[in-house]
Amino acid sequence: MDVESTPKDSKPKAVKSETRLTFGVEIEYLLATVHPVHPSPDPRDPREYDGKKLATVDDVNLDILEKLKANDVPASMLWTSATRALPSDEELEANWLLKNDATVLGLVRIHPYYREFGMEMSSPPYYYDEASREVIRLVLKTLRKNYLVRVNSTTGLHVHVGNEYDGFTFHVLRNLVAILYTYERQIRLILPAERVQGLQQKFCRPFPWGSFGQANPDITRLDFLNHILSSENYEQLIIDFTTGSKRTIEFRLHQGTLDPDAILHFIHLCIKLTEKACLTKNQDALIERLRNDVEKPIGLGDQECSTVDMLMWLGCPAQAYYYGIAMVATDKQKFKERIEEDARIARDHAKMAYEVWMEARRKEKALGFDVGDGGGGGGGGGGGNGKEGRSRSRSRSRSRESSSGSPVAPGVDLSSFAFS
């Protein structure tokens, strides 16, 4: 592994990275073993399944750790035993971290002899270059070659993007939120329908779930974009903004996968989305582009905006082909129905959010709170899939007047993303 792919400090580097941005990835998965009293359901499968050797989560992670180190991939593990020492900060900055994940569940038993563990592995921060991409390929190859692993609807893929150790300015975050909102519909099309329409849709809620969207369910997309662009501070821009020390943007809308191509293409997309927000030289041109595209229907016509259009604008031709080929291969009628169903769900979310917001206002009014001064805060229940495991302070700024004259807290809930 090229050790220079891991950032050490915020000083200029001699490393030939494709961007100054750094990234990390969290991979959730299920790993199966077979109890010693049972035979293997598939004796021809050479992968490790011994339930005696891999009796506990710690046994599993220790075995994975040893195999990663044998491939020159530094790794540490988070032991389930409270008596074990936690990895040091130095280890977390340089090593892959292996741990269990209690929210990853084998909802359906694939065979009565299998016992499955919910697992997670996360990378250290890397510069985005071929060396780091090769490490990810090697880690996934090691995992898939040696163990009975799979993903399901409880697993996710999370990508953190950072600016070395310098963090992001408010101006950059506002640009990014505006870009993500404008092309939210196109981005959601790269995900399976069940990720955004079925039981998993709580991981990928539409933007208007935030307080401003709650109070204005019928607002136009252009007005919502203009509201984002008018934000003057973090509290106005994002509900539950986390003022932690990591200073990263976390993209957590992708379904779980162990496919290296799928993971690397999504990492590239996350990098390019952030890069566009960071490196825009002409702010007026960016805003004009977003305002032109935000209300365009999705499609391939001159007056439409497709996922491929968005990816080419971001400078992602390989991703335009990777994601676009699947869309082209889809039956046109089914693809049209997918777009219409996504739109219907977004409208339903807006109506439901408005009802939640109104009920909260009624309760606050009944309790004697002045709902015209900060009473519209909250809403949205950020946290994505609830796997963050840490509390997030709720910022409650003073209310504004909505277009309907109702006071609302202006934040946008980015439940598919996190800023920490």
Coordinates of C-alpha atoms in Angstrom, one line a residue:
M1 CA 0.0 0.0 0.0
D2 CA 1.2 3.5 -0.7
V3 CA 1.5 5.0 2.8
E4 CA 1.2 8.5 1.3
S5 CA -2.4 7.8 0.4
T6 CA -3.3 8.4 4.1
P7 CA -3.2 12.1 5.1
K8 CA -1.1 12.9 8.1
D9 CA -1.6 16.6 8.6
S10 CA -3.0 19.7 6.9
K11 CA 0.3 20.9 5.4
P12 CA 1.0 20.8 1.6
K13 CA 1.9 17.3 0.4
A14 CA 4.2 15.9 -2.2
V15 CA 1.7 13.2 -2.9
K16 CA 0.3 13.1 -6.5
S17 CA -3.4 12.9 -5.6
E18 CA -6.2 13.5 -8.0
T19 CA -7.8 16.0 -5.6
R20 CA -7.0 17.7 -2.3
L21 CA -10.2 16.1 -1.0
T22 CA -9.9 13.0 1.2
F23 CA -12.4 10.2 1.8
G24 CA -13.2 7.3 3.9
V25 CA -15.7 4.4 3.4
E26 CA -17.9 2.4 5.8
I27 CA -19.0 -1.1 4.5
E28 CA -21.7 -3.0 6.3
Y29 CA -22.3 -6.7 5.7
L30 CA -23.4 -10.0 7.0
L31 CA -20.9 -12.9 7.7
A32 CA -22.2 -16.5 8.1
T33 CA -20.7 -19.4 9.9
V34 CA -21.9 -23.0 10.5
H35 CA -22.2 -24.6 13.9
P36 CA -19.6 -27.4 14.4
V37 CA -22.4 -30.0 14.8
H38 CA -23.7 -29.3 11.3
P39 CA -22.1 -30.0 7.9
S40 CA -21.5 -27.2 5.5
P41 CA -24.5 -26.6 3.3
D42 CA -22.1 -26.3 0.4
P43 CA -19.0 -28.5 0.8
R44 CA -17.6 -27.3 -2.5
D45 CA -17.3 -23.7 -1.1
P46 CA -13.6 -23.2 0.1
R47 CA -14.4 -20.2 2.2
E48 CA -14.1 -20.3 6.0
Y49 CA -17.3 -21.3 7.8
D50 CA -16.1 -23.1 10.9
G51 CA -18.4 -22.0 13.7
K52 CA -15.9 -23.2 16.3
K53 CA -13.1 -21.1 15.0
L54 CA -15.4 -18.1 14.3
A55 CA -17.5 -18.5 17.4
T56 CA -17.9 -14.8 18.3
V57 CA -17.8 -11.4 16.6
D58 CA -14.3 -10.9 18.1
D59 CA -13.1 -14.2 16.7
V60 CA -14.5 -13.2 13.3
N61 CA -12.9 -9.8 13.3
L62 CA -9.6 -11.1 14.6
D63 CA -9.4 -13.6 11.7
I64 CA -10.2 -10.9 9.2
L65 CA -7.6 -8.6 10.8
E66 CA -4.9 -11.2 10.4
K67 CA -5.8 -11.8 6.8
L68 CA -5.8 -8.1 6.0
K69 CA -2.4 -7.7 7.7
A70 CA -1.1 -10.6 5.7
N71 CA -2.0 -8.5 2.6
D72 CA -0.2 -5.5 4.0
V73 CA -3.4 -3.7 4.9
P74 CA -3.1 -2.2 8.4
A75 CA -6.2 -2.9 10.5
S76 CA -7.5 -2.6 14.1
M77 CA -10.6 -4.0 15.7
L78 CA -13.1 -2.7 18.2
W79 CA -13.5 -5.5 20.7
T80 CA -16.9 -6.2 22.2
S81 CA -15.3 -6.8 25.6
A82 CA -15.2 -3.7 27.7
T83 CA -11.9 -4.8 29.2
R84 CA -10.1 -4.4 25.9
A85 CA -8.4 -1.2 25.0
L86 CA -9.8 1.0 22.3
P87 CA -7.8 1.7 19.2
S88 CA -5.6 4.8 19.5
D89 CA -6.1 7.9 17.5
E90 CA -3.0 7.1 15.5
E91 CA -4.4 3.7 14.6
L92 CA -7.8 5.2 13.6
E93 CA -5.9 7.6 11.3
A94 CA -4.0 4.8 9.5
N95 CA -5.9 1.5 9.9
W96 CA -9.0 -0.1 8.8
L97 CA -11.4 -0.5 11.7
L98 CA -13.3 -3.8 12.2
K99 CA -16.3 -4.0 14.5
N100 CA -19.8 -5.5 14.8
D101 CA -23.0 -3.7 13.9
A102 CA -26.1 -4.5 15.9
T103 CA -28.3 -2.8 13.3
V104 CA -27.2 -5.2 10.5
L105 CA -29.6 -8.1 10.7
G106 CA -30.1 -11.4 8.8
L107 CA -33.9 -10.8 8.3
V108 CA -34.4 -14.1 6.5
R109 CA -32.3 -17.2 7.2
I110 CA -30.7 -18.3 4.0
H111 CA -30.1 -21.8 5.5
P112 CA -31.0 -23.3 8.9
Y113 CA -27.4 -24.2 9.5
Y114 CA -26.0 -20.7 9.1
R115 CA -25.5 -18.2 11.9
E116 CA -24.9 -14.7 10.7
F117 CA -23.1 -11.8 12.3
G118 CA -23.8 -8.1 11.5
M119 CA -20.5 -6.5 10.7
E120 CA -18.9 -3.3 9.6
M121 CA -15.5 -2.2 8.4
S122 CA -14.4 1.4 7.9
S123 CA -11.3 2.7 6.1
P124 CA -8.9 5.3 7.4
P125 CA -9.0 8.7 5.6
Y126 CA -7.3 8.4 2.2
Y127 CA -6.4 10.8 -0.6
Y128 CA -8.4 10.0 -3.7
D129 CA -5.9 8.3 -6.0
E130 CA -5.3 4.9 -7.6
A131 CA -3.4 3.7 -4.6
S132 CA -6.4 4.1 -2.3
R133 CA -8.7 2.6 -4.8
E134 CA -6.4 -0.4 -5.1
V135 CA -6.5 -0.9 -1.3
I136 CA -10.3 -0.9 -1.3
R137 CA -10.3 -3.6 -4.1
L138 CA -7.8 -5.6 -2.0
V139 CA -9.9 -5.4 1.2
L140 CA -13.1 -6.5 -0.6
K141 CA -11.3 -9.3 -2.4
T142 CA -9.9 -10.5 0.9
L143 CA -13.4 -10.4 2.5
R144 CA -15.2 -12.1 -0.4
K145 CA -12.5 -14.7 -1.1
N146 CA -12.3 -16.0 2.5
Y147 CA -15.7 -15.6 4.1
L148 CA -19.4 -16.3 3.5
V149 CA -20.5 -12.7 3.2
R150 CA -23.5 -10.9 1.8
V151 CA -25.6 -7.7 2.1
N152 CA -29.3 -7.1 2.5
S153 CA -31.8 -4.3 3.1
T154 CA -30.3 -3.6 6.6
T155 CA -26.8 -2.9 5.3
G156 CA -25.6 0.4 3.8
L157 CA -22.6 2.0 2.2
H158 CA -21.4 5.3 3.7
V159 CA -18.8 7.5 2.2
H160 CA -17.1 10.4 4.1
V161 CA -15.5 13.2 2.1
G162 CA -13.2 15.7 3.8
N163 CA -10.8 18.5 3.0
E164 CA -7.8 17.0 4.6
Y165 CA -8.0 18.4 8.2
D166 CA -9.2 21.8 7.2
G167 CA -12.9 21.2 7.0
F168 CA -15.4 23.0 4.7
T169 CA -16.5 26.6 4.8
F170 CA -20.2 27.5 5.0
H171 CA -20.1 28.8 1.5
V172 CA -19.0 25.3 0.2
L173 CA -21.6 23.5 2.2
R174 CA -24.3 25.8 0.9
N175 CA -23.2 25.1 -2.6
L176 CA -23.2 21.4 -1.9
V177 CA -26.7 21.4 -0.4
A178 CA -28.0 23.4 -3.4
I179 CA -26.4 20.9 -5.8
L180 CA -27.7 17.9 -4.0
Y181 CA -31.2 19.3 -3.9
T182 CA -31.2 20.3 -7.5
Y183 CA -30.1 16.9 -8.7
E184 CA -31.7 14.8 -5.9
R185 CA -34.1 13.1 -8.3
Q186 CA -31.3 12.2 -10.7
I187 CA -29.1 10.9 -7.9
R188 CA -31.9 8.7 -6.5
L189 CA -32.3 7.0 -9.8
I190 CA -28.9 5.4 -9.5
L191 CA -30.3 3.5 -6.4
P192 CA -32.7 0.5 -6.6
A193 CA -36.4 1.4 -6.4
E194 CA -36.8 -0.4 -3.1
R195 CA -34.1 1.8 -1.5
V196 CA -36.1 5.0 -2.1
Q197 CA -39.7 3.6 -2.3
G198 CA -40.0 0.7 0.0
L199 CA -39.3 0.1 3.7
Q200 CA -35.8 1.4 3.2
Q201 CA -37.0 4.9 2.1
K202 CA -36.3 6.2 5.6
F203 CA -32.6 6.1 4.6
C204 CA -33.3 8.3 1.6
R205 CA -36.0 10.8 2.5
P206 CA -36.5 13.7 0.1
F207 CA -35.1 17.0 1.1
P208 CA -38.4 18.8 1.9
W209 CA -38.7 16.7 5.1
G210 CA -36.9 19.6 6.9
S211 CA -38.7 22.3 8.8
F212 CA -39.0 24.7 5.8
G213 CA -40.5 21.9 3.6
Q214 CA -42.8 20.8 6.5
A215 CA -44.3 24.2 6.7
N216 CA -44.5 24.7 2.9
P217 CA -45.6 21.3 1.3
D218 CA -46.7 22.9 -1.9
I219 CA -43.6 25.1 -2.4
T220 CA -42.0 25.0 -5.9
R221 CA -38.7 23.4 -6.4
L222 CA -37.2 26.7 -7.6
D223 CA -38.5 28.5 -4.4
F224 CA -37.0 25.7 -2.3
L225 CA -33.6 26.1 -4.0
N226 CA -33.8 29.9 -3.6
H227 CA -34.5 29.3 0.1
I228 CA -31.3 27.2 0.4
L229 CA -29.3 29.8 -1.4
S230 CA -30.6 32.5 0.9
S231 CA -29.3 30.8 4.0
E232 CA -26.7 32.8 5.9
N233 CA -25.4 30.4 8.5
Y234 CA -25.2 26.7 9.3
E235 CA -28.3 26.7 11.5
Q236 CA -30.4 28.2 8.8
L237 CA -29.1 25.8 6.2
I238 CA -29.1 22.4 8.0
I239 CA -31.2 20.9 10.8
D240 CA -29.2 19.0 13.4
F241 CA -25.9 20.4 12.2
T242 CA -23.2 18.5 14.0
T243 CA -20.3 20.6 15.3
G244 CA -18.0 17.6 15.8
S245 CA -14.3 17.3 15.1
K246 CA -14.3 15.2 12.0
R247 CA -15.3 18.0 9.6
T248 CA -16.4 15.6 6.9
I249 CA -19.5 15.2 4.7
E250 CA -21.0 11.7 4.9
F251 CA -23.0 10.4 2.0
R252 CA -25.1 7.5 3.4
L253 CA -27.9 6.9 0.9
H254 CA -26.3 4.0 -1.0
Q255 CA -27.6 0.5 -0.3
G256 CA -25.1 -2.1 1.1
T257 CA -22.8 -3.7 -1.5
L258 CA -19.6 -5.7 -1.6
D259 CA -19.1 -5.0 -5.3
P260 CA -15.8 -3.1 -5.8
D261 CA -17.0 -1.4 -9.0
A262 CA -20.3 -0.2 -7.3
I263 CA -18.4 1.1 -4.3
L264 CA -15.6 2.9 -6.3
H265 CA -18.1 4.5 -8.7
F266 CA -20.1 5.8 -5.8
I267 CA -17.0 7.1 -4.0
H268 CA -16.1 8.9 -7.3
L269 CA -19.5 10.5 -7.5
C270 CA -19.3 11.7 -3.9
I271 CA -15.9 13.2 -4.5
K272 CA -17.0 15.0 -7.6
L273 CA -20.2 16.4 -6.0
T274 CA -18.1 17.8 -3.2
E275 CA -15.4 19.0 -5.6
K276 CA -18.0 20.9 -7.7
A277 CA -19.1 22.7 -4.5
C278 CA -15.6 23.5 -3.5
L279 CA -13.9 24.5 -6.8
T280 CA -16.6 26.5 -8.5
K281 CA -14.9 29.6 -9.8
N282 CA -18.0 31.4 -11.2
Q283 CA -20.7 31.4 -8.5
D284 CA -23.2 33.2 -10.6
A285 CA -22.9 30.6 -13.4
L286 CA -23.3 27.8 -10.8
I287 CA -26.5 29.4 -9.5
E288 CA -27.9 30.0 -13.0
R289 CA -27.2 26.3 -13.9
L290 CA -29.0 25.1 -10.8
R291 CA -32.0 27.3 -11.2
N292 CA -32.3 26.2 -14.8
D293 CA -32.2 22.5 -13.9
V294 CA -34.1 22.3 -10.6
E295 CA -37.5 22.2 -12.2
K296 CA -36.7 20.4 -15.4
P297 CA -38.4 17.0 -15.8
I298 CA -36.2 14.0 -15.9
G299 CA -35.5 12.6 -19.4
L300 CA -33.3 12.8 -22.4
G301 CA -35.0 15.6 -24.3
D302 CA -33.7 19.2 -24.8
Q303 CA -36.0 20.5 -22.0
E304 CA -35.2 17.6 -19.7
C305 CA -32.3 16.8 -17.4
S306 CA -31.1 13.2 -17.0
T307 CA -28.8 11.5 -14.5
V308 CA -26.3 11.2 -17.4
D309 CA -26.5 15.0 -17.9
M310 CA -25.8 15.6 -14.3
L311 CA -22.8 13.2 -14.3
M312 CA -21.3 14.7 -17.4
W313 CA -21.6 18.2 -15.8
L314 CA -19.8 16.9 -12.8
G315 CA -17.0 15.5 -15.0
C316 CA -17.9 11.8 -14.4
P317 CA -18.0 10.2 -17.9
A318 CA -17.2 6.7 -16.5
Q319 CA -20.0 7.0 -14.0
A320 CA -22.3 8.3 -16.7
Y321 CA -21.7 5.1 -18.6
Y322 CA -21.8 2.8 -15.5
Y323 CA -25.1 4.2 -14.2
G324 CA -26.6 5.2 -17.6
I325 CA -26.2 1.8 -19.2
A326 CA -28.5 0.3 -16.6
M327 CA -31.1 3.0 -17.2
V328 CA -31.0 2.6 -21.0
A329 CA -31.4 -1.2 -20.6
T330 CA -34.6 -0.7 -18.5
D331 CA -37.9 -0.9 -20.3
K332 CA -38.9 2.7 -21.2
Q333 CA -42.4 2.3 -19.6
K334 CA -41.0 0.9 -16.4
F335 CA -38.4 3.6 -16.2
K336 CA -41.1 6.2 -16.7
E337 CA -43.1 4.5 -13.9
R338 CA -40.1 4.6 -11.6
I339 CA -39.7 8.3 -12.1
E340 CA -43.4 8.9 -11.5
E341 CA -43.4 6.7 -8.4
D342 CA -40.4 8.6 -7.0
A343 CA -42.2 11.9 -7.5
R344 CA -45.4 10.5 -5.9
I345 CA -43.4 9.4 -2.8
A346 CA -41.8 12.9 -2.6
R347 CA -45.2 14.5 -2.6
D348 CA -46.5 12.1 0.0
H349 CA -43.5 12.9 2.2
A350 CA -44.2 16.6 1.9
K351 CA -47.8 16.1 3.0
M352 CA -46.9 13.9 5.9
A353 CA -44.2 16.3 7.0
Y354 CA -46.7 19.1 7.0
E355 CA -49.1 17.1 9.2
V356 CA -46.3 16.3 11.6
W357 CA -45.2 20.0 11.7
M358 CA -48.8 21.2 12.3
E359 CA -49.3 18.7 15.1
A360 CA -46.1 19.9 16.8
R361 CA -47.3 23.5 16.5
R362 CA -50.7 22.6 18.0
K363 CA -49.0 20.9 20.9
E364 CA -46.6 23.7 21.5
K365 CA -49.4 26.2 21.4
A366 CA -51.4 24.1 23.9
L367 CA -48.5 24.1 26.3
G368 CA -48.2 27.8 26.1
F369 CA -45.1 28.1 24.0
D370 CA -44.8 31.1 21.6
V371 CA -44.8 29.2 18.3
G372 CA -44.0 32.5 16.5
D373 CA -40.5 32.6 18.0
G374 CA -38.5 29.4 17.5
G375 CA -41.4 27.1 17.9
G376 CA -41.1 25.6 14.4
G377 CA -37.7 24.0 15.0
G378 CA -36.8 20.4 14.8
G379 CA -38.6 17.9 12.6
G380 CA -37.1 15.5 10.3
G381 CA -35.5 13.1 12.8
G382 CA -32.1 13.2 11.0
G383 CA -29.7 10.4 11.4
G384 CA -30.4 8.5 8.2
N385 CA -30.6 4.8 9.1
G386 CA -30.1 5.3 12.8
K387 CA -26.6 3.7 12.7
E388 CA -24.5 6.6 13.8
G389 CA -24.6 5.7 17.5
R390 CA -24.0 9.2 18.7
S391 CA -26.2 11.9 19.8
R392 CA -26.6 15.0 17.6
S393 CA -27.3 18.4 19.1
R394 CA -30.4 20.1 17.7
S395 CA -29.9 23.7 16.6
R396 CA -32.9 25.8 17.1
S397 CA -32.6 29.2 15.4
R398 CA -35.2 31.9 15.4
S399 CA -38.2 31.4 13.1
R400 CA -38.7 33.1 9.8
E401 CA -42.0 33.8 8.1
S402 CA -42.8 31.3 5.4
S403 CA -44.4 32.3 2.1
S404 CA -47.7 31.6 3.7
G405 CA -47.0 33.9 6.6
S406 CA -46.4 31.0 9.1
P407 CA -43.3 31.2 11.2
V408 CA -40.9 28.3 10.5
A409 CA -37.4 27.2 11.4
P410 CA -35.5 27.4 8.1
G411 CA -33.3 24.4 8.3
V412 CA -33.2 21.6 5.7
D413 CA -33.1 18.0 6.9
L414 CA -30.4 16.0 5.0
S415 CA -31.3 12.6 6.3
S416 CA -29.4 10.9 3.5
F417 CA -26.3 12.9 4.3
A418 CA -24.4 14.1 7.5
F419 CA -22.2 17.0 8.1
S420 CA -19.9 16.4 11.1

